[in-house]
mmCIF file of C-alpha atoms in Angstrom:
data_model
loop_
_atom_site.group_PDB
_atom_site.id
_atom_site.type_symbol
_atom_site.label_atom_id
_atom_site.label_comp_id
_atom_site.label_asym_id
_atom_site.label_seq_id
_atom_site.Cartn_x
_atom_site.Cartn_y
_atom_site.Cartn_z
ATOM 1 C CA UNK A 1 21.538 13.352 -25.020
ATOM 2 C CA UNK A 2 21.540 11.425 -21.752
ATOM 3 C CA UNK A 3 19.680 8.073 -21.800
ATOM 4 C CA UNK A 4 16.069 8.158 -20.604
ATOM 5 C CA UNK A 5 15.634 6.216 -17.323
ATOM 6 C CA UNK A 6 13.216 3.258 -17.603
ATOM 7 C CA UNK A 7 11.335 4.532 -14.544
ATOM 8 C CA UNK A 8 10.528 7.741 -16.425
ATOM 9 C CA UNK A 9 9.022 5.760 -19.298
ATOM 10 C CA UNK A 10 6.937 3.671 -16.896
ATOM 11 C CA UNK A 11 5.771 6.825 -15.107
ATOM 12 C CA UNK A 12 4.741 8.555 -18.332
ATOM 13 C CA UNK A 13 2.892 5.429 -19.493
ATOM 14 C CA UNK A 14 1.018 5.330 -16.178
ATOM 15 C CA UNK A 15 0.059 9.000 -16.537
ATOM 16 C CA UNK A 16 -1.244 8.468 -20.077
ATOM 17 C CA UNK A 17 -3.353 5.527 -18.865
ATOM 18 C CA UNK A 18 -4.757 7.514 -15.948
ATOM 19 C CA UNK A 19 -2.984 5.265 -13.417
ATOM 20 C CA UNK A 20 -0.866 6.221 -10.440
ATOM 21 C CA UNK A 21 2.898 5.643 -10.508
ATOM 22 C CA UNK A 22 4.624 4.524 -7.320
ATOM 23 C CA UNK A 23 8.408 4.474 -7.337
ATOM 24 C CA UNK A 24 9.800 1.796 -5.028
ATOM 25 C CA UNK A 25 13.383 2.045 -6.303
ATOM 26 C CA UNK A 26 16.214 4.225 -5.080
ATOM 27 C CA UNK A 27 16.024 6.683 -7.994
ATOM 28 C CA UNK A 28 14.002 9.868 -7.465
ATOM 29 C CA UNK A 29 11.975 9.878 -10.678
ATOM 30 C CA UNK A 30 9.630 12.741 -9.770
ATOM 31 C CA UNK A 31 12.407 15.036 -8.517
ATOM 32 C CA UNK A 32 14.669 14.382 -11.511
ATOM 33 C CA UNK A 33 11.853 15.355 -13.905
ATOM 34 C CA UNK A 34 9.634 17.985 -12.210
ATOM 35 C CA UNK A 35 7.393 18.371 -15.266
ATOM 36 C CA UNK A 36 6.344 14.746 -14.918
ATOM 37 C CA UNK A 37 4.026 15.576 -12.007
ATOM 38 C CA UNK A 38 1.922 17.821 -14.252
ATOM 39 C CA UNK A 39 1.011 14.800 -16.416
ATOM 40 C CA UNK A 40 -0.799 13.153 -13.506
ATOM 41 C CA UNK A 41 -4.083 15.059 -13.587
ATOM 42 C CA UNK A 42 -6.331 12.275 -12.256
ATOM 43 C CA UNK A 43 -3.821 10.095 -10.401
ATOM 44 C CA UNK A 44 -0.610 10.334 -8.384
ATOM 45 C CA UNK A 45 3.144 10.123 -8.897
ATOM 46 C CA UNK A 46 5.020 9.546 -5.668
ATOM 47 C CA UNK A 47 7.717 7.642 -3.847
ATOM 48 C CA UNK A 48 11.466 7.375 -3.397
ATOM 49 C CA UNK A 49 12.543 3.845 -2.447
ATOM 50 C CA UNK A 50 10.309 1.666 -0.284
ATOM 51 C CA UNK A 51 10.901 1.848 3.464
ATOM 52 C CA UNK A 52 10.551 -1.892 3.985
ATOM 53 C CA UNK A 53 12.433 -3.387 6.905
ATOM 54 C CA UNK A 54 15.712 -1.991 8.175
ATOM 55 C CA UNK A 55 14.906 1.652 7.452
ATOM 56 C CA UNK A 56 11.419 1.405 8.928
ATOM 57 C CA UNK A 57 12.818 -0.021 12.146
ATOM 58 C CA UNK A 58 15.567 2.624 12.219
ATOM 59 C CA UNK A 59 13.115 5.492 12.208
ATOM 60 C CA UNK A 60 10.981 3.725 14.841
ATOM 61 C CA UNK A 61 14.035 3.028 17.045
ATOM 62 C CA UNK A 62 15.299 6.615 16.843
ATOM 63 C CA UNK A 63 11.789 7.863 17.624
ATOM 64 C CA UNK A 64 11.703 5.557 20.673
ATOM 65 C CA UNK A 65 15.118 6.728 21.901
ATOM 66 C CA UNK A 66 14.336 10.410 21.489
ATOM 67 C CA UNK A 67 10.979 10.095 23.238
ATOM 68 C CA UNK A 68 12.819 8.527 26.163
ATOM 69 C CA UNK A 69 15.152 11.481 26.505
ATOM 70 C CA UNK A 70 18.158 10.203 24.557
ATOM 71 C CA UNK A 71 19.930 12.487 22.094
ATOM 72 C CA UNK A 72 20.738 10.201 19.156
ATOM 73 C CA UNK A 73 24.072 11.170 17.611
ATOM 74 C CA UNK A 74 25.213 8.241 15.430
ATOM 75 C CA UNK A 75 23.359 5.512 13.547
ATOM 76 C CA UNK A 76 25.821 3.144 11.869
ATOM 77 C CA UNK A 77 24.480 0.229 9.880
ATOM 78 C CA UNK A 78 25.446 -2.434 7.390
ATOM 79 C CA UNK A 79 23.255 -4.776 5.388
ATOM 80 C CA UNK A 80 23.967 -7.560 2.946
ATOM 81 C CA UNK A 81 21.961 -9.926 0.776
ATOM 82 C CA UNK A 82 22.332 -11.746 -2.514
ATOM 83 C CA UNK A 83 19.269 -10.995 -4.635
ATOM 84 C CA UNK A 84 19.065 -8.920 -7.825
ATOM 85 C CA UNK A 85 18.173 -5.807 -5.865
ATOM 86 C CA UNK A 86 21.581 -5.806 -4.219
ATOM 87 C CA UNK A 87 23.379 -7.053 -7.352
ATOM 88 C CA UNK A 88 22.153 -3.992 -9.235
ATOM 89 C CA UNK A 89 23.989 -1.821 -6.705
ATOM 90 C CA UNK A 90 27.427 -3.116 -7.698
ATOM 91 C CA UNK A 91 27.826 -0.129 -10.011
ATOM 92 C CA UNK A 92 29.201 2.992 -8.327
ATOM 93 C CA UNK A 93 26.411 5.244 -9.667
ATOM 94 C CA UNK A 94 23.616 2.918 -8.557
ATOM 95 C CA UNK A 95 25.160 2.318 -5.138
ATOM 96 C CA UNK A 96 25.671 6.044 -4.655
ATOM 97 C CA UNK A 97 21.980 6.722 -5.339
ATOM 98 C CA UNK A 98 20.937 3.991 -2.910
ATOM 99 C CA UNK A 99 23.235 5.181 -0.136
ATOM 100 C CA UNK A 100 22.080 8.778 -0.578
ATOM 101 C CA UNK A 101 18.434 7.767 -0.155
ATOM 102 C CA UNK A 102 19.273 5.674 2.908
ATOM 103 C CA UNK A 103 21.441 8.430 4.384
ATOM 104 C CA UNK A 104 18.760 11.114 4.000
ATOM 105 C CA UNK A 105 16.080 9.376 6.088
ATOM 106 C CA UNK A 106 17.090 11.586 9.052
ATOM 107 C CA UNK A 107 17.015 15.154 7.699
ATOM 108 C CA UNK A 108 18.335 17.932 9.887
ATOM 109 C CA UNK A 109 15.461 19.276 11.972
ATOM 110 C CA UNK A 110 16.479 22.854 12.728
ATOM 111 C CA UNK A 111 13.361 23.510 14.827
ATOM 112 C CA UNK A 112 14.557 21.484 17.834
ATOM 113 C CA UNK A 113 18.123 22.941 17.777
ATOM 114 C CA UNK A 114 19.655 19.473 18.119
ATOM 115 C CA UNK A 115 22.781 18.459 16.196
ATOM 116 C CA UNK A 116 22.040 16.344 13.105
ATOM 117 C CA UNK A 117 22.194 12.568 13.368
ATOM 118 C CA UNK A 118 25.347 11.132 11.804
ATOM 119 C CA UNK A 119 23.917 8.326 9.693
ATOM 120 C CA UNK A 120 26.431 5.950 8.060
ATOM 121 C CA UNK A 121 25.346 3.048 5.828
ATOM 122 C CA UNK A 122 27.221 0.259 4.034
ATOM 123 C CA UNK A 123 25.722 -2.308 1.651
ATOM 124 C CA UNK A 124 27.273 -5.585 0.487
ATOM 125 C CA UNK A 125 26.328 -8.133 -2.188
ATOM 126 C CA UNK A 126 26.622 -11.722 -0.931
ATOM 127 C CA UNK A 127 25.103 -14.161 -3.501
ATOM 128 C CA UNK A 128 25.132 -17.200 -1.196
ATOM 129 C CA UNK A 129 22.391 -15.945 1.159
ATOM 130 C CA UNK A 130 20.049 -15.014 -1.723
ATOM 131 C CA UNK A 131 16.923 -13.082 -0.740
ATOM 132 C CA UNK A 132 17.475 -13.370 3.032
ATOM 133 C CA UNK A 133 18.453 -9.888 4.102
ATOM 134 C CA UNK A 134 20.794 -9.430 7.097
ATOM 135 C CA UNK A 135 21.331 -6.076 8.762
ATOM 136 C CA UNK A 136 23.256 -4.854 11.783
ATOM 137 C CA UNK A 137 22.628 -1.393 13.271
ATOM 138 C CA UNK A 138 24.313 0.403 16.166
ATOM 139 C CA UNK A 139 22.643 3.440 17.755
ATOM 140 C CA UNK A 140 24.858 5.734 19.856
ATOM 141 C CA UNK A 141 23.137 8.419 21.928
ATOM 142 C CA UNK A 142 23.906 10.942 24.610
ATOM 143 C CA UNK A 143 22.151 10.068 27.850
ATOM 144 C CA UNK A 144 21.965 11.751 31.260
ATOM 145 C CA UNK A 145 25.033 13.877 32.081
ATOM 146 C CA UNK A 146 26.256 13.301 28.487
ATOM 147 C CA UNK A 147 27.003 9.652 29.197
ATOM 148 C CA UNK A 148 26.909 7.489 26.079
ATOM 149 C CA UNK A 149 24.178 4.934 25.475
ATOM 150 C CA UNK A 150 24.591 2.263 22.790
ATOM 151 C CA UNK A 151 21.891 -0.026 21.414
ATOM 152 C CA UNK A 152 22.460 -2.729 18.787
ATOM 153 C CA UNK A 153 19.885 -4.530 16.602
ATOM 154 C CA UNK A 154 20.301 -7.484 14.257
ATOM 155 C CA UNK A 155 17.612 -8.523 11.763
ATOM 156 C CA UNK A 156 17.140 -11.372 9.282
ATOM 157 C CA UNK A 157 14.194 -11.565 6.904
ATOM 158 C CA UNK A 158 13.261 -12.292 3.289
ATOM 159 C CA UNK A 159 13.644 -9.016 1.405
ATOM 160 C CA UNK A 160 10.768 -9.823 -0.955
ATOM 161 C CA UNK A 161 8.422 -10.588 1.946
ATOM 162 C CA UNK A 162 9.152 -7.146 3.385
ATOM 163 C CA UNK A 163 8.358 -5.325 0.125
ATOM 164 C CA UNK A 164 5.287 -7.185 -1.152
ATOM 165 C CA UNK A 165 2.816 -5.734 1.426
ATOM 166 C CA UNK A 166 4.035 -2.208 0.638
ATOM 167 C CA UNK A 167 3.156 -2.687 -3.043
ATOM 168 C CA UNK A 168 -0.347 -3.792 -2.060
ATOM 169 C CA UNK A 169 -0.684 -0.844 0.343
ATOM 170 C CA UNK A 170 0.349 1.609 -2.359
ATOM 171 C CA UNK A 171 -2.163 0.198 -4.882
ATOM 172 C CA UNK A 172 -5.076 0.218 -2.450
ATOM 173 C CA UNK A 173 -4.384 3.674 -1.024
ATOM 174 C CA UNK A 174 -3.823 5.349 -4.399
ATOM 175 C CA UNK A 175 -7.111 3.974 -5.701
ATOM 176 C CA UNK A 176 -9.021 4.984 -2.554
ATOM 177 C CA UNK A 177 -7.551 8.494 -2.532
ATOM 178 C CA UNK A 178 -8.247 8.948 -6.242
ATOM 179 C CA UNK A 179 -11.901 7.970 -5.773
ATOM 180 C CA UNK A 180 -12.182 10.504 -2.936
ATOM 181 C CA UNK A 181 -10.335 13.212 -4.957
ATOM 182 C CA UNK A 182 -7.726 13.723 -2.223
ATOM 183 C CA UNK A 183 -5.244 16.492 -3.210
ATOM 184 C CA UNK A 184 -1.764 15.373 -4.222
ATOM 185 C CA UNK A 185 0.105 17.078 -1.315
ATOM 186 C CA UNK A 186 -2.173 15.314 1.162
ATOM 187 C CA UNK A 187 -1.556 11.939 -0.520
ATOM 188 C CA UNK A 188 2.204 12.527 -0.308
ATOM 189 C CA UNK A 189 1.859 13.141 3.420
ATOM 190 C CA UNK A 190 -0.491 10.188 3.940
ATOM 191 C CA UNK A 191 1.795 7.672 2.200
ATOM 192 C CA UNK A 192 5.101 8.973 3.535
ATOM 193 C CA UNK A 193 5.306 5.909 5.797
ATOM 194 C CA UNK A 194 5.941 3.739 2.709
ATOM 195 C CA UNK A 195 9.093 5.516 1.545
ATOM 196 C CA UNK A 196 12.557 6.357 2.812
ATOM 197 C CA UNK A 197 12.336 10.071 2.034
ATOM 198 C CA UNK A 198 9.409 12.029 3.445
ATOM 199 C CA UNK A 199 7.939 15.019 1.561
ATOM 200 C CA UNK A 200 7.862 16.791 4.933
ATOM 201 C CA UNK A 201 11.407 17.102 6.376
ATOM 202 C CA UNK A 202 9.967 17.582 9.867
ATOM 203 C CA UNK A 203 7.974 14.333 9.733
ATOM 204 C CA UNK A 204 10.302 11.392 9.215
ATOM 205 C CA UNK A 205 9.376 9.276 12.251
ATOM 206 C CA UNK A 206 7.365 6.182 11.356
ATOM 207 C CA UNK A 207 4.603 6.458 13.963
ATOM 208 C CA UNK A 208 4.228 10.175 13.328
ATOM 209 C CA UNK A 209 3.709 9.368 9.632
ATOM 210 C CA UNK A 210 1.064 6.767 10.485
ATOM 211 C CA UNK A 211 -0.679 9.506 12.436
ATOM 212 C CA UNK A 212 -0.712 11.648 9.300
ATOM 213 C CA UNK A 213 -2.284 8.769 7.364
ATOM 214 C CA UNK A 214 -4.954 8.317 10.034
ATOM 215 C CA UNK A 215 -5.781 12.038 10.023
ATOM 216 C CA UNK A 216 -6.126 12.224 6.229
ATOM 217 C CA UNK A 217 -8.273 9.080 6.130
ATOM 218 C CA UNK A 218 -10.674 10.566 8.669
ATOM 219 C CA UNK A 219 -10.734 13.876 6.798
ATOM 220 C CA UNK A 220 -11.341 12.614 3.271
ATOM 221 C CA UNK A 221 -12.479 8.997 3.352
ATOM 222 C CA UNK A 222 -14.862 8.763 6.293
ATOM 223 C CA UNK A 223 -17.753 10.317 4.354
ATOM 224 C CA UNK A 224 -16.807 9.058 0.889
ATOM 225 C CA UNK A 225 -18.108 5.604 -0.011
ATOM 226 C CA UNK A 226 -18.435 3.976 -3.411
ATOM 227 C CA UNK A 227 -21.670 2.169 -2.446
ATOM 228 C CA UNK A 228 -24.632 4.417 -3.197
ATOM 229 C CA UNK A 229 -27.073 5.104 -0.338
ATOM 230 C CA UNK A 230 -29.941 3.613 -2.366
ATOM 231 C CA UNK A 231 -28.375 0.198 -1.914
ATOM 232 C CA UNK A 232 -28.557 0.273 1.872
ATOM 233 C CA UNK A 233 -31.415 -1.457 3.680
ATOM 234 C CA UNK A 234 -34.005 0.992 4.972
ATOM 235 C CA UNK A 235 -33.452 3.766 2.418
ATOM 236 C CA UNK A 236 -35.741 2.383 -0.312
ATOM 237 C CA UNK A 237 -38.897 0.271 -0.395
ATOM 238 C CA UNK A 238 -38.609 -2.490 -3.006
ATOM 239 C CA UNK A 239 -41.591 -3.261 -5.205
ATOM 240 C CA UNK A 240 -43.636 -6.296 -4.170
ATOM 241 C CA UNK A 241 -44.225 -7.277 -7.809
ATOM 242 C CA UNK A 242 -42.309 -6.990 -11.085
ATOM 243 C CA UNK A 243 -44.165 -7.727 -14.306
ATOM 244 C CA UNK A 244 -47.000 -9.122 -12.240
ATOM 245 C CA UNK A 245 -44.778 -11.588 -10.398
ATOM 246 C CA UNK A 246 -44.236 -11.593 -6.644
ATOM 247 C CA UNK A 247 -40.733 -10.722 -5.512
ATOM 248 C CA UNK A 248 -38.703 -13.571 -3.975
ATOM 249 C CA UNK A 249 -36.313 -12.572 -1.206
ATOM 250 C CA UNK A 250 -32.894 -14.262 -1.458
ATOM 251 C CA UNK A 251 -31.115 -13.631 1.842
ATOM 252 C CA UNK A 252 -27.720 -15.012 2.792
ATOM 253 C CA UNK A 253 -24.009 -14.874 2.062
ATOM 254 C CA UNK A 254 -22.795 -12.690 -0.833
ATOM 255 C CA UNK A 255 -19.252 -12.571 -2.166
ATOM 256 C CA UNK A 256 -17.332 -11.857 -5.349
ATOM 257 C CA UNK A 257 -16.109 -14.970 -7.158
ATOM 258 C CA UNK A 258 -12.963 -14.611 -9.282
ATOM 259 C CA UNK A 259 -13.011 -17.415 -11.855
ATOM 260 C CA UNK A 260 -9.613 -18.380 -13.289
ATOM 261 C CA UNK A 261 -9.941 -19.363 -16.950
ATOM 262 C CA UNK A 262 -8.245 -22.521 -18.236
ATOM 263 C CA UNK A 263 -6.457 -23.078 -14.941
ATOM 264 C CA UNK A 264 -3.999 -25.983 -14.894
ATOM 265 C CA UNK A 265 -2.490 -27.776 -11.949
ATOM 266 C CA UNK A 266 0.196 -30.389 -11.349
ATOM 267 C CA UNK A 267 -0.574 -31.008 -7.699
ATOM 268 C CA UNK A 268 -3.679 -30.978 -5.524
ATOM 269 C CA UNK A 269 -4.806 -27.420 -4.677
ATOM 270 C CA UNK A 270 -1.946 -25.896 -6.677
ATOM 271 C CA UNK A 271 -2.639 -23.589 -9.644
ATOM 272 C CA UNK A 272 0.286 -23.306 -12.063
ATOM 273 C CA UNK A 273 -1.144 -21.353 -14.987
ATOM 274 C CA UNK A 274 -4.378 -19.681 -16.076
ATOM 275 C CA UNK A 275 -5.464 -17.609 -19.076
ATOM 276 C CA UNK A 276 -7.192 -14.595 -17.577
ATOM 277 C CA UNK A 277 -10.033 -14.244 -15.112
ATOM 278 C CA UNK A 278 -13.613 -13.051 -14.848
ATOM 279 C CA UNK A 279 -15.799 -11.977 -11.959
ATOM 280 C CA UNK A 280 -19.217 -13.335 -11.115
ATOM 281 C CA UNK A 281 -21.722 -12.861 -8.321
ATOM 282 C CA UNK A 282 -21.004 -15.529 -5.719
ATOM 283 C CA UNK A 283 -22.491 -16.681 -2.466
ATOM 284 C CA UNK A 284 -25.859 -18.272 -1.802
ATOM 285 C CA UNK A 285 -28.029 -15.142 -2.125
ATOM 286 C CA UNK A 286 -26.672 -13.820 -5.472
ATOM 287 C CA UNK A 287 -26.527 -17.305 -7.018
ATOM 288 C CA UNK A 288 -30.149 -18.001 -6.118
ATOM 289 C CA UNK A 289 -31.154 -14.600 -7.503
ATOM 290 C CA UNK A 290 -29.303 -15.049 -10.813
ATOM 291 C CA UNK A 291 -30.738 -18.547 -11.218
ATOM 292 C CA UNK A 292 -34.249 -17.159 -10.667
ATOM 293 C CA UNK A 293 -33.580 -14.366 -13.149
ATOM 294 C CA UNK A 294 -32.694 -16.984 -15.776
ATOM 295 C CA UNK A 295 -36.286 -18.279 -15.600
ATOM 296 C CA UNK A 296 -37.825 -14.825 -15.399
ATOM 297 C CA UNK A 297 -38.471 -14.728 -11.655
ATOM 298 C CA UNK A 298 -37.637 -11.377 -9.954
ATOM 299 C CA UNK A 299 -35.911 -11.389 -6.569
ATOM 300 C CA UNK A 300 -34.244 -9.172 -3.997
ATOM 301 C CA UNK A 301 -30.740 -9.981 -2.761
ATOM 302 C CA UNK A 302 -30.445 -9.276 0.960
ATOM 303 C CA UNK A 303 -26.923 -9.490 2.381
ATOM 304 C CA UNK A 304 -24.120 -7.494 3.967
ATOM 305 C CA UNK A 305 -21.160 -6.120 2.011
ATOM 306 C CA UNK A 306 -18.127 -4.045 2.847
ATOM 307 C CA UNK A 307 -17.562 -0.530 1.595
ATOM 308 C CA UNK A 308 -14.974 -1.515 -1.010
ATOM 309 C CA UNK A 309 -14.340 -2.151 -4.681
ATOM 310 C CA UNK A 310 -15.402 -5.795 -4.487
ATOM 311 C CA UNK A 311 -18.833 -4.704 -3.265
ATOM 312 C CA UNK A 312 -19.148 -2.197 -6.110
ATOM 313 C CA UNK A 313 -18.262 -4.893 -8.650
ATOM 314 C CA UNK A 314 -20.703 -7.368 -7.107
ATOM 315 C CA UNK A 315 -23.530 -4.821 -7.244
ATOM 316 C CA UNK A 316 -22.708 -4.080 -10.878
ATOM 317 C CA UNK A 317 -22.957 -7.788 -11.714
ATOM 318 C CA UNK A 318 -26.364 -8.070 -10.019
ATOM 319 C CA UNK A 319 -27.592 -5.034 -11.978
ATOM 320 C CA UNK A 320 -26.149 -6.211 -15.316
ATOM 321 C CA UNK A 321 -28.471 -5.678 -18.314
ATOM 322 C CA UNK A 322 -28.501 -9.389 -19.166
ATOM 323 C CA UNK A 323 -30.382 -10.053 -15.905
ATOM 324 C CA UNK A 324 -33.174 -7.787 -17.117
ATOM 325 C CA UNK A 325 -33.504 -5.826 -13.894
ATOM 326 C CA UNK A 326 -34.839 -8.921 -12.126
ATOM 327 C CA UNK A 327 -32.185 -8.833 -9.357
ATOM 328 C CA UNK A 328 -32.657 -6.002 -6.865
ATOM 329 C CA UNK A 329 -29.672 -5.668 -4.465
ATOM 330 C CA UNK A 330 -30.731 -4.620 -0.971
ATOM 331 C CA UNK A 331 -27.394 -4.884 0.827
ATOM 332 C CA UNK A 332 -26.365 -3.221 4.048
ATOM 333 C CA UNK A 333 -22.887 -1.693 4.054
ATOM 334 C CA UNK A 334 -20.426 -2.587 6.814
ATOM 335 C CA UNK A 335 -17.594 -0.261 7.821
ATOM 336 C CA UNK A 336 -15.751 -2.979 9.734
ATOM 337 C CA UNK A 337 -16.050 -6.084 7.522
ATOM 338 C CA UNK A 338 -14.755 -6.342 3.923
ATOM 339 C CA UNK A 339 -16.640 -7.998 1.098
ATOM 340 C CA UNK A 340 -15.736 -11.671 0.745
ATOM 341 C CA UNK A 341 -13.730 -12.824 -2.281
ATOM 342 C CA UNK A 342 -13.297 -16.390 -3.553
ATOM 343 C CA UNK A 343 -10.915 -17.799 -6.179
ATOM 344 C CA UNK A 344 -12.647 -20.375 -8.376
ATOM 345 C CA UNK A 345 -10.379 -22.438 -10.699
#
């Protein structure tokens, strides 16, 4: 008869839609409902509280100290801010969940026979400073001949600015891993750097987790690309004529234009509202080709694209049925440069 957590409803909705669910809050949705994972057959359910600023630096600092021969014994920290994220922790149950997640970022590693790190955290709600997070951390370690070494850090930053890139990372990685059919355990390991609690208790250091991500990317993504080989210059020979007409070569810049519908603005170069968006083939080469197709003239679009979703969408637009097969994309694929995107009000 207990109330159903909102995060569980969001997770189930994501599973039913075939989308991944990423939990950036301090509750452990997947662990509290183990059967939930089974609903994600084509996507992923992962995460326990984003590791945004203070926690990310903590794990990096402890990794630095240990690699320099220090035996870290105590990490004592306090942080305060005044946004809704901290306000929601005023309740004892919510604050307890948050502190538990923060406390558990240094699990006891029994393999190295070192005593566990005593990790103490306090959080405070201070409305006046708003979204600007302040944190103070003291690291106490045993040095040579058991002498004590103390290091102190102080950080100020917008809490929202710290979290926004992690949301983008999670979206991009989940989509890339799903397209490459990466197994769920491997995705958990690859994205451990985003969250406070790692699925592997022996891998909680930040740079070690980035190494896991790099390894999995090389294993699964290096040979998996959404752009078909037939669209790469040199693999096919285009016809010289279509319907008796010579083929015009349109070579140049190609990008994906995102057109904002009914965009309004109150100031120069400021968009306040818009009612949806649509994509269209942008750049000089695709625009010339689509204009030629409108008058029945076939052409080949020669350009360079990245190996990404924007390139796939752009190629789909050039091959749309309404163009009558008159646009032939002959685009080389770059591993180092992304496909250009432009916002068009």
